[in-house]
CSV table of C-alpha atoms in Angstrom, one decimal:
chain,number,residue,atom,x,y,z
A,26,MET,CA,114.9,58.2,89.6
A,27,ARG,CA,113.4,58.4,93.1
A,28,LEU,CA,111.1,61.3,94.3
A,29,LYS,CA,113.3,63.8,96.3
A,30,LEU,CA,111.5,65.6,99.2
A,31,TYR,CA,113.2,68.7,100.6
A,32,VAL,CA,112.0,69.0,104.0
A,33,ASP,CA,112.4,69.9,107.7
A,34,ARG,CA,110.3,67.7,110.0
A,35,MET,CA,109.9,70.7,112.2
A,36,SER,CA,107.9,72.3,109.5
A,37,GLN,CA,104.2,71.4,109.5
A,38,PRO,CA,103.8,71.3,105.8
A,39,SER,CA,106.8,69.3,105.4
A,40,ARG,CA,105.3,66.6,107.8
A,41,ALA,CA,102.0,66.7,105.7
A,42,VAL,CA,103.8,65.8,102.5
A,43,LEU,CA,106.3,63.2,104.3
A,44,ILE,CA,103.1,61.5,105.9
A,45,PHE,CA,101.1,61.4,102.6
A,46,CYS,CA,104.2,59.6,100.8
A,47,LYS,CA,104.3,57.3,103.7
A,48,VAL,CA,100.6,56.3,103.9
A,49,ASN,CA,100.5,55.9,100.0
A,50,GLY,CA,103.5,53.8,99.6
A,51,ILE,CA,105.4,56.6,97.4
A,52,ASP,CA,108.9,55.9,97.4
A,53,PHE,CA,111.0,59.0,98.2
A,54,GLU,CA,114.4,60.3,99.3
A,55,GLU,CA,114.2,62.7,102.3
A,56,ILE,CA,116.7,65.6,102.0
A,57,LYS,CA,116.7,67.5,105.2
A,58,VAL,CA,116.7,71.5,104.9
A,59,ASP,CA,117.5,72.6,108.5
A,60,LEU,CA,115.6,75.8,108.9
A,61,ALA,CA,117.1,76.6,112.3
A,62,LYS,CA,120.7,76.3,110.7
A,63,ARG,CA,119.2,78.6,107.9
A,64,GLU,CA,120.0,75.8,105.2
A,65,HIS,CA,117.0,77.3,103.3
A,66,LEU,CA,118.9,80.3,102.4
A,67,LYS,CA,121.9,78.5,101.0
A,68,PRO,CA,122.5,79.0,97.2
A,69,GLU,CA,122.2,75.2,96.4
A,70,PHE,CA,118.7,75.2,97.7
A,71,LYS,CA,117.7,78.2,95.8
A,72,ASP,CA,118.1,76.1,92.4
A,73,ILE,CA,115.4,73.8,94.1
A,74,ASN,CA,112.9,76.4,95.3
A,75,PRO,CA,113.6,80.0,94.5
A,76,THR,CA,111.3,81.3,97.3
A,77,ARG,CA,113.6,79.4,99.9
A,78,GLN,CA,110.7,77.5,101.6
A,79,VAL,CA,110.2,73.8,102.6
A,80,PRO,CA,108.7,71.6,101.5
A,81,ALA,CA,110.0,71.4,97.9
A,82,ILE,CA,110.1,68.4,95.7
A,83,VAL,CA,112.2,67.3,92.6
A,84,ASP,CA,110.4,64.3,90.6
A,85,GLY,CA,112.7,63.5,87.8
A,86,ARG,CA,113.2,67.0,86.0
A,87,PHE,CA,110.1,68.4,87.4
A,88,LYS,CA,110.5,70.7,90.6
A,89,LEU,CA,107.4,71.8,92.5
A,90,PHE,CA,107.1,73.9,95.9
A,91,GLU,CA,104.1,74.9,98.1
A,92,SER,CA,102.7,71.8,100.1
A,93,HIS,CA,99.2,72.1,98.8
A,94,ALA,CA,100.6,72.1,95.2
A,95,ILE,CA,102.8,69.2,96.0
A,96,LEU,CA,100.0,67.1,97.6
A,97,ARG,CA,97.7,67.7,94.7
A,98,TYR,CA,100.5,66.9,92.2
A,99,LEU,CA,101.5,63.4,94.2
A,100,ALA,CA,97.8,62.4,94.3
A,101,CYS,CA,97.5,62.7,90.4
A,102,ALA,CA,101.1,61.4,89.5
A,103,PHE,CA,101.2,58.4,91.5
A,104,PRO,CA,98.4,55.8,90.5
A,105,GLY,CA,98.4,54.1,93.8
A,106,VAL,CA,97.1,56.9,95.6
A,107,ALA,CA,93.4,56.1,96.7
A,108,ASP,CA,90.6,58.6,95.2
A,109,HIS,CA,89.6,59.9,98.7
A,110,TRP,CA,92.7,61.9,99.2
A,111,TYR,CA,92.0,64.1,96.2
A,112,PRO,CA,88.7,63.0,94.7
A,113,SER,CA,88.2,63.2,90.9
A,114,ASP,CA,84.6,64.1,91.4
A,115,LEU,CA,84.6,67.7,90.7
A,116,PHE,CA,82.3,68.6,93.3
A,117,LYS,CA,84.0,66.6,96.1
A,118,ARG,CA,87.2,68.1,94.9
A,119,SER,CA,86.1,71.7,94.8
A,120,LYS,CA,84.9,71.6,98.4
A,121,ILE,CA,88.5,70.3,99.3
A,122,GLU,CA,90.0,73.0,97.3
A,123,SER,CA,88.1,75.5,99.3
A,124,VAL,CA,89.1,74.2,102.4
A,125,LEU,CA,92.7,74.1,101.2
A,126,ASP,CA,92.6,77.8,100.1
A,127,TRP,CA,90.8,79.0,103.3
A,128,HIS,CA,93.8,77.4,105.3
A,129,HIS,CA,96.4,79.8,104.2
A,130,SER,CA,94.8,83.2,105.6
A,131,ASN,CA,93.2,81.5,108.6
A,132,LEU,CA,94.4,78.5,110.5
A,133,ARG,CA,97.8,78.7,109.1
A,134,ARG,CA,98.4,82.3,109.7
A,135,GLY,CA,96.7,82.1,113.0
A,136,ALA,CA,98.5,79.2,114.4
A,137,VAL,CA,102.1,80.2,113.0
A,138,THR,CA,101.9,83.6,114.4
A,139,TYR,CA,100.7,82.6,117.9
A,140,VAL,CA,103.1,79.7,118.0
A,141,LEU,CA,106.1,81.9,116.8
A,142,ASN,CA,105.3,84.7,118.9
A,143,THR,CA,104.7,82.9,122.4
A,144,THR,CA,107.2,80.1,121.8
A,145,LEU,CA,109.5,79.6,118.9
A,146,ALA,CA,110.8,83.0,117.8
A,147,PRO,CA,113.8,82.9,119.9
A,148,ALA,CA,115.1,79.6,117.9
A,149,PHE,CA,114.9,81.6,114.7
A,150,GLY,CA,116.9,84.8,116.3
A,151,LEU,CA,113.6,86.6,116.8
A,152,GLN,CA,111.9,88.6,119.6
A,153,LEU,CA,108.7,87.2,121.2
A,154,ASN,CA,105.9,89.9,120.1
A,155,PRO,CA,103.0,89.6,122.6
A,156,GLN,CA,100.7,91.9,120.4
A,157,ALA,CA,101.4,89.7,117.3
A,158,ALA,CA,100.7,86.7,119.5
A,159,ALA,CA,97.3,88.2,120.5
A,160,GLU,CA,96.3,88.7,116.8
A,161,GLY,CA,97.4,85.2,116.0
A,162,GLU,CA,95.3,83.8,119.0
A,163,LYS,CA,92.2,85.7,117.8
A,164,LEU,CA,92.6,84.0,114.3
A,165,LEU,CA,93.4,80.8,115.6
A,166,PHE,CA,90.2,80.6,117.8
A,167,ALA,CA,88.3,81.9,114.9
A,168,SER,CA,89.6,79.2,112.5
A,169,LEU,CA,89.1,76.5,115.1
A,170,ALA,CA,85.7,77.4,115.7
A,171,ASN,CA,84.9,77.6,111.8
A,172,ILE,CA,86.5,74.0,111.4
A,173,GLU,CA,84.2,72.7,114.0
A,174,SER,CA,81.1,74.4,113.0
A,175,ILE,CA,81.3,74.2,109.2
A,176,TRP,CA,83.5,71.3,107.9
A,177,LEU,CA,82.9,68.9,111.0
A,178,LYS,CA,79.2,69.5,111.0
A,179,GLY,CA,77.9,66.3,109.8
A,180,ASN,CA,78.4,62.8,110.9
A,181,GLY,CA,81.3,62.0,109.0
A,182,ARG,CA,84.7,61.5,110.9
A,183,PHE,CA,86.7,63.7,108.5
A,184,LEU,CA,86.3,67.2,106.9
A,185,LEU,CA,83.1,67.9,104.8
A,186,GLY,CA,81.5,64.8,106.3
A,187,SER,CA,83.5,62.3,104.7
A,188,SER,CA,84.2,58.9,106.1
A,189,GLN,CA,87.9,58.9,104.7
A,190,PRO,CA,90.6,61.8,104.9
A,191,SER,CA,91.6,63.9,102.2
A,192,VAL,CA,94.6,66.1,101.6
A,193,ALA,CA,92.8,69.1,103.5
A,194,ASP,CA,92.4,66.7,106.7
A,195,LEU,CA,96.2,66.2,106.5
A,196,SER,CA,97.3,69.6,106.0
A,197,LEU,CA,95.1,71.1,108.5
A,198,VAL,CA,95.7,68.6,111.4
A,199,CYS,CA,99.5,68.7,110.8
A,200,GLU,CA,99.1,72.5,111.2
A,201,ILE,CA,97.3,72.3,114.6
A,202,MET,CA,99.8,69.6,115.6
A,203,GLN,CA,102.4,72.6,116.0
A,204,LEU,CA,100.5,73.5,119.1
A,205,GLU,CA,102.2,70.6,120.8
A,206,VAL,CA,105.3,72.9,121.4
A,207,LEU,CA,103.3,75.3,123.5
A,208,ASP,CA,102.9,75.1,127.2
A,209,GLU,CA,100.7,72.2,127.8
A,210,LYS,CA,98.2,74.2,129.8
A,211,ASP,CA,98.0,76.7,126.9
A,212,ARG,CA,97.4,74.1,124.3
A,213,ASP,CA,94.7,72.8,126.5
A,214,ARG,CA,93.2,76.2,126.9
A,215,ILE,CA,93.2,76.7,123.2
A,216,LEU,CA,91.9,73.3,122.0
A,217,ASN,CA,89.6,72.1,124.9
A,218,PRO,CA,86.4,74.2,123.5
A,219,TYR,CA,86.7,72.1,120.4
A,220,LYS,CA,85.7,68.6,121.2
A,221,LYS,CA,85.0,67.8,117.4
A,222,VAL,CA,88.3,69.2,116.4
A,223,GLN,CA,90.0,66.8,119.0
A,224,GLN,CA,88.2,63.7,117.7
A,225,TRP,CA,88.9,64.5,114.1
A,226,MET,CA,92.7,65.1,114.9
A,227,GLU,CA,92.5,61.7,116.8
A,228,ASP,CA,90.7,60.0,113.7
A,229,THR,CA,93.2,61.4,111.1
A,230,LYS,CA,96.2,60.3,113.4
A,231,ARG,CA,94.7,56.6,113.4
A,232,ALA,CA,94.0,56.8,109.6
A,233,THR,CA,97.6,57.7,108.9
A,234,GLY,CA,99.3,55.6,111.6
A,235,PRO,CA,102.0,54.6,112.3
A,236,HIS,CA,103.5,57.3,110.0
A,237,PHE,CA,101.6,60.2,111.6
A,238,GLU,CA,103.5,59.6,115.0
A,239,GLU,CA,106.9,58.7,113.3
A,240,MET,CA,107.0,61.9,111.4
A,241,HIS,CA,106.0,63.9,114.5
A,242,GLY,CA,108.7,62.2,116.8
A,243,ILE,CA,111.0,65.4,116.4
A,244,LEU,CA,108.2,67.7,117.5
A,245,PHE,CA,107.4,65.5,120.7
A,246,LYS,CA,111.0,65.8,121.6
A,247,VAL,CA,111.2,69.4,121.3
A,248,LYS,CA,108.0,69.7,123.2
A,249,ALA,CA,109.4,67.6,126.2
A,250,LYS,CA,112.5,69.6,126.3
A,251,LEU,CA,110.7,72.9,126.2
A,252,GLN,CA,108.3,71.6,128.9
A,253,LYS,CA,111.3,70.6,131.0
A,254,GLN,CA,112.8,74.0,130.5
A,255,ARG,CA,109.6,75.8,131.6
A,256,LEU,CA,109.6,74.0,134.8
A,257,LEU,CA,113.3,74.9,135.4
A,258,GLY,CA,112.2,78.6,134.6
A,259,ALA,CA,115.0,78.6,131.6
A,260,ASN,CA,115.3,81.8,129.6
A,261,ASN,CA,114.9,82.5,125.9
A,262,SER,CA,118.6,82.0,125.2
A,263,SER,CA,118.7,78.3,126.3
A,264,ILE,CA,115.4,77.5,124.6
A,265,LYS,CA,117.1,78.7,121.3
A,266,THR,CA,120.1,76.4,122.0
A,267,SER,CA,117.9,73.5,122.9
A,268,LEU,CA,115.6,73.9,119.9
A,269,GLN,CA,118.6,74.3,117.5
A,270,SER,CA,120.1,71.1,118.9
A,271,LYS,CA,117.0,69.2,118.2
A,272,MET,CA,116.1,70.8,114.9
B,13,MET,CA,69.5,77.8,86.4
B,14,ARG,CA,72.1,80.6,86.0
B,15,LEU,CA,75.3,80.6,88.0
B,16,LYS,CA,74.9,83.0,90.9
B,17,LEU,CA,77.9,84.9,91.8
B,18,TYR,CA,77.9,86.8,95.2
B,19,VAL,CA,80.4,89.3,94.8
B,20,ASP,CA,81.5,93.0,95.7
B,21,ARG,CA,83.4,94.8,92.7
B,22,MET,CA,85.6,96.5,95.5
B,23,SER,CA,86.9,93.1,96.4
B,24,GLN,CA,89.9,91.9,94.1
B,25,PRO,CA,89.0,88.1,94.3
B,26,SER,CA,85.4,89.0,93.4
B,27,ARG,CA,86.6,90.9,90.2
B,28,ALA,CA,88.9,88.1,89.2
B,29,VAL,CA,85.8,85.6,89.3
B,30,LEU,CA,83.6,88.2,87.4
B,31,ILE,CA,86.3,88.8,84.6
B,32,PHE,CA,86.8,85.1,84.2
B,33,CYS,CA,83.1,84.5,83.7
B,34,LYS,CA,82.9,87.4,81.3
B,35,VAL,CA,86.1,86.6,79.3
B,36,ASN,CA,84.8,82.9,79.0
B,37,GLY,CA,81.2,83.5,78.2
B,38,ILE,CA,79.9,81.9,81.2
B,39,ASP,CA,76.5,83.3,82.0
B,40,PHE,CA,75.7,84.5,85.3
B,41,GLU,CA,73.7,86.6,87.6
B,42,GLU,CA,75.6,89.0,89.8
B,43,ILE,CA,74.4,89.5,93.5
B,44,LYS,CA,76.1,92.4,95.1
B,45,VAL,CA,77.0,91.9,98.7
B,46,ASP,CA,78.3,95.2,99.9
B,47,LEU,CA,81.1,94.7,102.2
B,48,ALA,CA,81.1,98.4,103.2
B,49,LYS,CA,77.4,98.3,104.3
B,50,ARG,CA,78.5,95.0,106.2
B,51,GLU,CA,75.9,93.0,104.1
B,52,HIS,CA,78.4,89.9,104.3
B,53,LEU,CA,77.4,89.6,107.6
B,54,LYS,CA,73.7,89.3,107.2
B,55,PRO,CA,72.1,85.9,108.2
B,56,GLU,CA,71.0,85.3,104.6
B,57,PHE,CA,74.4,85.6,103.4
B,58,LYS,CA,75.9,82.9,105.8
B,59,ASP,CA,73.6,80.3,104.1
B,60,ILE,CA,75.5,81.2,101.1
B,61,ASN,CA,79.1,81.2,102.7
B,62,PRO,CA,79.3,80.5,106.5
B,63,THR,CA,82.9,82.2,106.4
B,64,ARG,CA,81.1,85.4,105.4
B,65,GLN,CA,83.5,86.3,102.7
B,66,VAL,CA,83.0,87.2,98.9
B,67,PRO,CA,83.2,85.8,96.2
B,68,ALA,CA,80.9,82.9,96.6
B,69,ILE,CA,79.1,81.1,94.3
B,70,VAL,CA,75.7,79.1,93.9
B,71,ASP,CA,75.7,76.8,90.8
B,72,GLY,CA,72.5,74.7,91.0
B,73,ARG,CA,72.3,73.1,94.2
B,74,PHE,CA,76.3,73.4,94.6
B,75,LYS,CA,77.7,76.2,96.8
B,76,LEU,CA,81.4,77.1,96.7
B,77,PHE,CA,83.5,80.1,98.3
B,78,GLU,CA,87.4,81.0,98.0
B,79,SER,CA,88.3,82.5,94.7
B,80,HIS,CA,90.9,80.3,93.6
B,81,ALA,CA,88.7,77.1,94.3
B,82,ILE,CA,85.8,78.8,92.4
B,83,LEU,CA,88.1,79.7,89.4
B,84,ARG,CA,89.2,75.9,89.3
B,85,TYR,CA,85.7,74.7,89.6
B,86,LEU,CA,84.5,77.1,86.7
B,87,ALA,CA,87.4,76.2,84.3
B,88,CYS,CA,86.3,72.5,84.8
B,89,ALA,CA,82.6,72.8,84.9
B,90,PHE,CA,82.2,74.9,81.9
B,91,PRO,CA,83.3,73.1,78.9
B,92,GLY,CA,83.9,76.5,76.7
B,93,VAL,CA,86.8,77.5,79.1
B,94,ALA,CA,90.0,77.3,77.0
B,95,ASP,CA,92.6,74.9,78.3
B,96,HIS,CA,95.3,77.6,79.2
B,97,TRP,CA,93.2,79.0,82.0
B,98,TYR,CA,93.6,75.9,84.0
B,99,PRO,CA,95.7,73.4,82.1
B,100,SER,CA,94.8,69.6,82.1
B,101,ASP,CA,98.4,68.7,81.8
B,102,LEU,CA,99.5,67.9,85.1
B,103,PHE,CA,103.0,69.5,85.1
B,104,LYS,CA,101.6,72.8,83.8
B,105,ARG,CA,98.7,72.6,86.3
B,106,SER,CA,101.0,71.8,89.1
B,107,LYS,CA,103.1,74.9,88.5
B,108,ILE,CA,99.9,77.2,88.3
B,109,GLU,CA,98.6,75.5,91.8
B,110,SER,CA,102.1,76.5,93.2
B,111,VAL,CA,101.5,80.1,92.3
B,112,LEU,CA,98.1,80.2,93.4
B,113,ASP,CA,99.0,78.9,96.9
B,114,TRP,CA,102.0,81.0,97.1
B,115,HIS,CA,99.8,84.0,96.5
B,116,HIS,CA,97.7,83.7,99.8
B,117,SER,CA,100.5,84.3,102.4
B,118,ASN,CA,102.7,86.7,100.2
B,119,LEU,CA,101.2,89.0,97.6
B,120,ARG,CA,97.6,88.9,98.8
B,121,ARG,CA,98.6,89.6,102.6
B,122,GLY,CA,101.2,92.2,101.8
B,123,ALA,CA,98.9,94.0,99.3
B,124,VAL,CA,95.8,93.9,101.6
B,125,THR,CA,97.8,94.8,104.6
B,126,TYR,CA,99.5,97.7,103.0
B,127,VAL,CA,96.2,99.1,101.2
B,128,LEU,CA,94.0,98.7,104.4
B,129,ASN,CA,96.4,100.4,106.6
B,130,THR,CA,97.3,103.2,104.6
B,131,THR,CA,94.1,104.0,102.8
B,132,LEU,CA,91.1,101.9,103.1
B,133,ALA,CA,90.8,101.2,107.0
B,134,PRO,CA,88.6,104.3,107.5
B,135,ALA,CA,85.9,103.0,105.2
B,136,PHE,CA,85.5,99.8,107.3
B,137,GLY,CA,85.4,101.6,110.8
B,138,LEU,CA,89.1,100.8,111.4
B,139,GLN,CA,92.2,102.8,112.4
B,140,LEU,CA,95.2,103.3,110.0
B,141,ASN,CA,98.0,101.2,111.4
B,142,PRO,CA,101.5,102.5,110.5
B,143,GLN,CA,103.1,99.4,111.8
B,144,ALA,CA,101.0,96.9,110.0
B,145,ALA,CA,101.6,99.3,106.9
B,146,ALA,CA,105.2,98.8,107.1
B,147,GLU,CA,105.0,95.1,107.5
B,148,GLY,CA,102.6,95.0,104.6
B,149,GLU,CA,104.9,97.0,102.3
B,150,LYS,CA,108.0,94.9,103.2
B,151,LEU,CA,105.9,91.7,102.1
B,152,LEU,CA,104.5,93.3,99.1
B,153,PHE,CA,107.8,94.5,97.8
B,154,ALA,CA,109.3,91.0,98.4
B,155,SER,CA,106.3,89.3,96.6
B,156,LEU,CA,106.6,91.7,93.5
B,157,ALA,CA,110.3,90.8,93.3
B,158,ASN,CA,109.6,87.3,93.5
B,159,ILE,CA,106.8,87.7,90.4
B,160,GLU,CA,109.4,89.7,88.5
B,161,SER,CA,112.4,87.2,89.0
B,162,ILE,CA,110.8,83.9,89.2
B,163,TRP,CA,107.6,83.6,87.4
B,164,LEU,CA,108.3,86.4,84.8
B,165,LYS,CA,111.8,85.3,84.1
B,166,GLY,CA,111.4,83.7,80.7
B,167,ASN,CA,110.2,85.2,77.5
B,168,GLY,CA,106.5,84.4,77.6
B,169,ARG,CA,104.2,87.3,78.4
B,170,PHE,CA,102.4,85.8,81.4
B,171,LEU,CA,103.5,83.9,84.5
B,172,LEU,CA,105.5,80.6,84.1
B,173,GLY,CA,106.6,81.7,80.5
B,174,SER,CA,103.2,81.0,79.3
B,175,SER,CA,102.0,82.9,75.9
B,176,GLN,CA,98.3,82.9,77.3
B,177,PRO,CA,97.1,83.8,80.7
B,178,SER,CA,96.0,81.2,83.4
B,179,VAL,CA,93.8,81.7,86.6
B,180,ALA,CA,97.1,82.6,88.3
B,181,ASP,CA,97.5,85.6,86.2
B,182,LEU,CA,94.1,87.0,86.5
B,183,SER,CA,94.2,86.4,90.3
B,184,LEU,CA,97.6,88.1,90.8
B,185,VAL,CA,97.0,91.0,88.6
B,186,CYS,CA,93.4,91.7,90.2
B,187,GLU,CA,95.3,91.9,93.6
B,188,ILE,CA,98.1,94.3,92.5
B,189,MET,CA,95.1,96.6,90.7
B,190,GLN,CA,94.0,97.4,94.4
B,191,LEU,CA,96.9,99.5,94.5
B,192,GLU,CA,95.1,102.0,92.5
B,193,VAL,CA,93.2,103.5,95.4
B,194,LEU,CA,96.5,104.5,96.9
B,195,ASP,CA,98.2,107.9,96.2
B,196,GLU,CA,99.3,108.0,92.8
B,197,LYS,CA,103.0,108.7,93.8
B,198,ASP,CA,102.8,105.9,96.4
B,199,ARG,CA,101.6,103.6,93.7
B,200,ASP,CA,104.3,104.6,91.4
B,201,ARG,CA,107.1,104.3,93.9
B,202,ILE,CA,105.9,100.7,94.5
B,203,LEU,CA,105.5,99.6,91.1
B,204,ASN,CA,108.2,101.6,89.0
B,205,PRO,CA,111.1,99.2,90.0
B,206,TYR,CA,109.3,96.2,88.5
B,207,LYS,CA,109.1,96.9,84.8
B,208,LYS,CA,108.2,93.1,83.9
B,209,VAL,CA,105.3,93.2,86.5
B,210,GLN,CA,104.1,96.4,84.8
B,211,GLN,CA,104.1,95.0,81.4
B,212,TRP,CA,102.6,91.9,82.4
B,213,MET,CA,99.8,93.7,84.0
B,214,GLU,CA,99.3,95.5,80.7
B,215,ASP,CA,99.3,92.2,78.8
B,216,THR,CA,96.8,90.6,81.2
B,217,LYS,CA,94.4,93.6,80.9
B,218,ARG,CA,94.7,93.4,77.1
B,219,ALA,CA,94.1,89.5,77.2
B,220,THR,CA,90.8,90.1,79.2
B,221,GLY,CA,89.6,93.0,77.8
B,222,PRO,CA,87.1,95.1,77.7
B,223,HIS,CA,85.8,93.2,80.7
B,224,PHE,CA,88.9,93.9,82.8
B,225,GLU,CA,88.3,97.8,82.4
B,226,GLU,CA,84.7,97.3,83.0
B,227,MET,CA,85.1,95.2,86.1
B,228,HIS,CA,87.6,97.8,87.6
B,229,GLY,CA,85.3,100.9,86.9
B,230,ILE,CA,84.1,101.2,90.5
B,231,LEU,CA,87.9,100.9,91.5
B,232,PHE,CA,88.9,103.9,89.3
B,233,LYS,CA,86.1,106.0,90.6
B,234,VAL,CA,87.1,105.4,94.1
B,235,LYS,CA,90.6,106.3,92.9
B,236,ALA,CA,89.5,109.6,91.5
B,237,LYS,CA,87.4,110.5,94.4
B,238,LEU,CA,90.3,109.8,97.0
B,239,GLN,CA,92.8,111.4,94.9
B,240,LYS,CA,90.5,114.7,94.9
B,241,GLN,CA,90.0,114.5,98.6
B,242,ARG,CA,93.9,114.3,99.1
B,243,LEU,CA,94.4,117.3,97.1
B,244,LEU,CA,91.7,119.0,99.3
B,245,GLY,CA,93.4,117.8,102.3
B,246,ALA,CA,90.2,116.1,103.5
B,247,ASN,CA,90.3,114.0,106.5
B,248,ASN,CA,89.5,110.3,107.3
B,249,SER,CA,85.9,110.6,108.1
B,250,SER,CA,85.1,112.2,104.6
B,251,ILE,CA,87.2,109.5,103.0
B,252,LYS,CA,84.8,106.9,104.8
B,253,THR,CA,81.6,108.8,103.7
B,254,SER,CA,83.0,109.0,100.1
B,255,LEU,CA,83.9,105.3,100.0
B,256,GLN,CA,80.5,104.2,101.5
B,257,SER,CA,78.7,106.0,99.0
B,258,LYS,CA,80.7,104.4,95.9
B,259,MET,CA,80.9,101.0,97.0
């Protein structure tokens, strides 16, 4: 039975899992759970993931949610996955675990809070919240500074001085890619101080191409539409309609 | 060379790592990093953990931070650790990973936000923030409800229907223990609806005793002191002084 991925490509952890499967030749069936249409709240999805979040997987009789847990599982369950994604060496693997754990309360929280409260909130029926956006921005800047100065310190192209990407590179880069939906000038303002981060994002894209671009296709479409609306001075409600028609 | 643990017993992830070592007979040296005295910001600690958080470990030449990454590492690096803490079976282990990952943005975020903004903020030179406290409370209640209805659903005494605790039980229970510093009525109001959570906490305490009680000693002292001050109607500044003298 094929692996089933319950995902929404507008969700950054969903894209990380999709790209991981594509790059590693893992055969899967993609089942879209449309977050903007609130499909994650339907009773049939509760049986797949009682916490009602994407991504989630079903592999035979085995169900699992949380993207990092899924990435670890796939790396171990599918023998074709190269060791660098989730090394068997305890010391290398533990350092990757440290980055994965750090991610939740730092880069992820900062980026999600900022993007939601400056841009995406209307698409989910929420109000933009400038105070929350300011808190998110602060955490996002601190997180990018940490990535640049701690994990990209060495000469390797990837996190922790590695010459090949791990699940942590994929997860973190997919998170930062969500900034694509921001106003372009704002995205540049945030990322421009971090040259190593920008180079590492390019290297991760290249190492996972063409699947990286393919799985981000919907994000680029939303980005283009939002940018057009900003130029036209459109209001929140039309941004909401636009996003929902794309998502 | 002995394993070095850089910890503050007032930090719940520090206590989880300390208890894990004690229960599993792992020999260690405890090095206190006093958060209330801002010792985590000192230059010498930056060499141990550049993100400046506790817990962190040094094992020979190997340095690691993030409590979940540390718990996984210790479970694998020390052969005396029983399998139930971090099972070698991929399916069992993956389910535990799912709980560990979920923890960061749910129970941990909810509990920390609530406890900080109702009680501990003055000890760190911060203002209490009722709006943040309300958001934390909401997430804390949702998280406790998830633990009760998803992971404590079966007949097992521990998470995921297990008959013995894992690193996830230890991490989550230590988090909830932080509610001890709240006003007793408030803590009861939060925990009373969750009978299975309360029983599971008792079972985890018993399974890790007497080390569990020992490592929470400082928390009980702070609890008693805060409770006394509440009865006397003391103000924030004396709570700050009191906490700093204990921490």
